[in-house]
mmCIF file of C-alpha atoms in Angstrom:
data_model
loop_
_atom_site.group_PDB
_atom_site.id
_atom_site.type_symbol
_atom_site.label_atom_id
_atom_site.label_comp_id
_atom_site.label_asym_id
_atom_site.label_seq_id
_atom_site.Cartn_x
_atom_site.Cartn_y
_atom_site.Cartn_z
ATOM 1 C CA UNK G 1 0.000 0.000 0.000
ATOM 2 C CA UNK G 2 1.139 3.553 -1.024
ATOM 3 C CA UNK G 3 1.178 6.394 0.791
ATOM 4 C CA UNK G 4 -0.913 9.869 0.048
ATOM 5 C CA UNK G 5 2.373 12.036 1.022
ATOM 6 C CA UNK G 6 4.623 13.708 -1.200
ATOM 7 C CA UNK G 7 8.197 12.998 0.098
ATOM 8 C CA UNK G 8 8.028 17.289 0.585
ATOM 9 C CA UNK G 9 4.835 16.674 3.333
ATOM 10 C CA UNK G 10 6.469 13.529 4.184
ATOM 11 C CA UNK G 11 9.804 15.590 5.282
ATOM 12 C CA UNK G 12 7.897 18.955 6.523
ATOM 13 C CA UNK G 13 5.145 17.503 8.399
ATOM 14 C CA UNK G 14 6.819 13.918 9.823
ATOM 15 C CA UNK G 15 9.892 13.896 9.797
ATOM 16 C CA UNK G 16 10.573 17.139 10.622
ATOM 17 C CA UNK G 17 7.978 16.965 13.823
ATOM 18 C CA UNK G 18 9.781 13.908 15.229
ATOM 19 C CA UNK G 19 13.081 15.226 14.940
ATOM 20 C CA UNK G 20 12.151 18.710 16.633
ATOM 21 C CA UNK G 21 10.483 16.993 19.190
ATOM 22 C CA UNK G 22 13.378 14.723 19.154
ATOM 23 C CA UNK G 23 15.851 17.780 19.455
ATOM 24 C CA UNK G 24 13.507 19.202 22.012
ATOM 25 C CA UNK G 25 14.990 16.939 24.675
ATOM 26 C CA UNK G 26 18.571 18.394 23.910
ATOM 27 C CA UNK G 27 17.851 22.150 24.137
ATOM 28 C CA UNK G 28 19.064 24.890 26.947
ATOM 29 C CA UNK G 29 16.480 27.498 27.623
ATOM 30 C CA UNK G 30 16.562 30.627 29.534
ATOM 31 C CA UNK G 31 14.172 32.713 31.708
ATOM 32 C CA UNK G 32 14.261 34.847 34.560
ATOM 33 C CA UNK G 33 16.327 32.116 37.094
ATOM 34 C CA UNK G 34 19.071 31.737 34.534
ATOM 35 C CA UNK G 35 20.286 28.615 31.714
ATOM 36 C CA UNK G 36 18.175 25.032 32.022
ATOM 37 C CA UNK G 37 19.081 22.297 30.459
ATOM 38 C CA UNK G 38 15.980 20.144 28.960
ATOM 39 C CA UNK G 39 17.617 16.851 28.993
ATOM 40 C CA UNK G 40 15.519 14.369 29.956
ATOM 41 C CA UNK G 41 15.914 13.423 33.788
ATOM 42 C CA UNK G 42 12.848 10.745 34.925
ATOM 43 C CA UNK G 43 12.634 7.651 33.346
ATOM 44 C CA UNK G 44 9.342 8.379 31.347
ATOM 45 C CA UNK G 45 11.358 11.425 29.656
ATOM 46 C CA UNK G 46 14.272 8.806 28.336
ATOM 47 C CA UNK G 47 11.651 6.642 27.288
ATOM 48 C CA UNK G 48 10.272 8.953 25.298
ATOM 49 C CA UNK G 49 13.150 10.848 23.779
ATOM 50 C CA UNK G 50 13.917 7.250 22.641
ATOM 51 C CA UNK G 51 11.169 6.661 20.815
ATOM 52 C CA UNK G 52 11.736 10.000 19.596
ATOM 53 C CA UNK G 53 14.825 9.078 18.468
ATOM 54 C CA UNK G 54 13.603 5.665 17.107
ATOM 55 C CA UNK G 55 10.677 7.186 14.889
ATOM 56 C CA UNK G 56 13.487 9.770 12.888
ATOM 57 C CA UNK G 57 15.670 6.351 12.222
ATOM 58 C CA UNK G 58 12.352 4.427 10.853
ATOM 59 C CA UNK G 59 11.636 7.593 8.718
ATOM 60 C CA UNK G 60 15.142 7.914 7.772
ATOM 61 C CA UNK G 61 14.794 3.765 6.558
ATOM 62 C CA UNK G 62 11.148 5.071 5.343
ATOM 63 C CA UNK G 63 12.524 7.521 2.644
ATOM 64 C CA UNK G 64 15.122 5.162 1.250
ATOM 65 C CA UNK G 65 12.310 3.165 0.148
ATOM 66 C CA UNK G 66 9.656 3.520 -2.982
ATOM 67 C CA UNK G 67 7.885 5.800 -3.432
ATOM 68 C CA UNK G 68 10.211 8.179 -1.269
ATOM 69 C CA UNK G 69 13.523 7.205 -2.337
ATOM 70 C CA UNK G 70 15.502 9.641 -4.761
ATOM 71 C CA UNK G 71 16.872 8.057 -8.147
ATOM 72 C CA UNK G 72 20.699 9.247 -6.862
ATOM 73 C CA UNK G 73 23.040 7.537 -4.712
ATOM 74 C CA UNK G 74 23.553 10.196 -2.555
ATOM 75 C CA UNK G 75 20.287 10.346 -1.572
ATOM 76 C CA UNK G 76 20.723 6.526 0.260
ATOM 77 C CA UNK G 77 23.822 7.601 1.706
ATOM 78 C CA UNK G 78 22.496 10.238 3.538
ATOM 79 C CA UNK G 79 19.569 8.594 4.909
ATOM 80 C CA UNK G 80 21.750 6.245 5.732
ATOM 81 C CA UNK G 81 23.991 8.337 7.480
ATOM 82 C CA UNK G 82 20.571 9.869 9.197
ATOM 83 C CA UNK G 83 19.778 6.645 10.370
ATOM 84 C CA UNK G 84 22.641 5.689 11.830
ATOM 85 C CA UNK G 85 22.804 9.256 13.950
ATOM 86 C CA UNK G 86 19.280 8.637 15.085
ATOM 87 C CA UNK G 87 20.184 5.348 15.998
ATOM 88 C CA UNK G 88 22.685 6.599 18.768
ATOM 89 C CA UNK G 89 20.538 8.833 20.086
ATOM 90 C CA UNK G 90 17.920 6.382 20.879
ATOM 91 C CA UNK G 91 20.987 4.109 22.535
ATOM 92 C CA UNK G 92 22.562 6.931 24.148
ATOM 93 C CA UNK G 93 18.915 7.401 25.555
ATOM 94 C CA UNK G 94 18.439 3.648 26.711
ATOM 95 C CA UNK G 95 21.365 4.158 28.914
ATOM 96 C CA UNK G 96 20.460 7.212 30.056
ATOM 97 C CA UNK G 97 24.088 8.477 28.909
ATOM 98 C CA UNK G 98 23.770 12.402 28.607
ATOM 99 C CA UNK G 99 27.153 13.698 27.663
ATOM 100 C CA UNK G 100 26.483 10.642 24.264
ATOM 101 C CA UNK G 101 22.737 11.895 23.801
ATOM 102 C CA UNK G 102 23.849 15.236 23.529
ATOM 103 C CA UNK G 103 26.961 14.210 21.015
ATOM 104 C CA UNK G 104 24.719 11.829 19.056
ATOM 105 C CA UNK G 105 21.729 14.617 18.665
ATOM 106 C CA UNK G 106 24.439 16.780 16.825
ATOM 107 C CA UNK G 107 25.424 14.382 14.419
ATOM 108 C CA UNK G 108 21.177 13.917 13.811
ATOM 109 C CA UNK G 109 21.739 18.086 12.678
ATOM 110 C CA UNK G 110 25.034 17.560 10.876
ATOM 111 C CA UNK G 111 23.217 14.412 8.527
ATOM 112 C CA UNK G 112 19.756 16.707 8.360
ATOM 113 C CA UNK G 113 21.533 19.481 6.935
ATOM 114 C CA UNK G 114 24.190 17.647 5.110
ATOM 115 C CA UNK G 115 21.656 16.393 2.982
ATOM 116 C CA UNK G 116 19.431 19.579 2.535
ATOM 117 C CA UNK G 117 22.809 21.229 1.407
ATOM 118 C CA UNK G 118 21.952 18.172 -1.647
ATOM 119 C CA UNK G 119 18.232 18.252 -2.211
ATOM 120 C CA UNK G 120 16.944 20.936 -0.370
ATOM 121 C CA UNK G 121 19.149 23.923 -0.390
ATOM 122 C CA UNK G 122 16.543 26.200 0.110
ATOM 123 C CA UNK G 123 15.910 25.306 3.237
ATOM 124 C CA UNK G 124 19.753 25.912 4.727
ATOM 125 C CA UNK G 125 21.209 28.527 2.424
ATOM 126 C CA UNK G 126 24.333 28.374 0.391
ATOM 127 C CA UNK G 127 26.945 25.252 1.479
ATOM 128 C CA UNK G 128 29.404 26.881 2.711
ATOM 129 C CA UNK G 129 32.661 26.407 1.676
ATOM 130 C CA UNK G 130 35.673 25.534 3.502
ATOM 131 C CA UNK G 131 38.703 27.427 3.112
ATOM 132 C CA UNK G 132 41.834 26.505 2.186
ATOM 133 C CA UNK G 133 43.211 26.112 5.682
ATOM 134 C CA UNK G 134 40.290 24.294 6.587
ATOM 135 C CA UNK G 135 40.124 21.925 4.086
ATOM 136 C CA UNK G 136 44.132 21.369 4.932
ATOM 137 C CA UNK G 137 45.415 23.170 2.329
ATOM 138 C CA UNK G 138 46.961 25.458 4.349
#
């Protein structure tokens, strides 16, 4: 059975909704008593910033797959590198490791935007480039 999403509402309305709420658990907010960290702390919280974590992974297997998968390698590989960022997340999370969840929840941003830079530029901007020194040149 098909789907009725275009991968665009596909990516907009799922995937991007899991991975903010997803991202929501690694955030530091301020207010009127100062910096707060939003990582989870009870046990309910990890639970569900793992399955937060586990739902961007399934979408990120979901959109390598017809009708969602794009006719160019790249596309695989950076699903595939979502996937596998998502995937440490929701481990990181299962052990309740903080200083990993954190680490792991950055590499989710790098592969999101990694791959927009390819098939969505619109919705980061310009690539930028690296200069010489840091691509070692220098």
């Amino acid at each position: 059975m098909g789907s009725d999403l275009s991968l665009q509402e596909l990516m907009a309305h799922v995937m991007q909704r899991n991975a903010i709420q997803m991202w929501n658990w690694q955030a530091f907010v301020s207010d009127g008593t100062g910096a707060h960290s939003t990582v989870p702390r009870t046990d309910e919280e990890w639970e569900d910033a793992e399955s937060d974590a586990l739902t961007v992974g399934e979408l990120a297997r979901t959109i390598q797959q017809a009708p969602y998968r794009v006719d160019d390698p790249m596309w695989s590989k950076k699903a595939q590198a979502l996937q596998a960022a998502a995937a440490k997340v929701a481990k990181a999370a299962e052990v309740r490791d903080e200083d990993a969840f954190l680490a792991a929840g950055a590499s989710v941003n790098d592969a999101c935007v990694s791959c927009h830079y390819r098939f969505a530029p619109q919705l980061e901007g310009p690539e930028p480039t690296a200069s010489p020194s840091e691509a070692g040149q220098g």
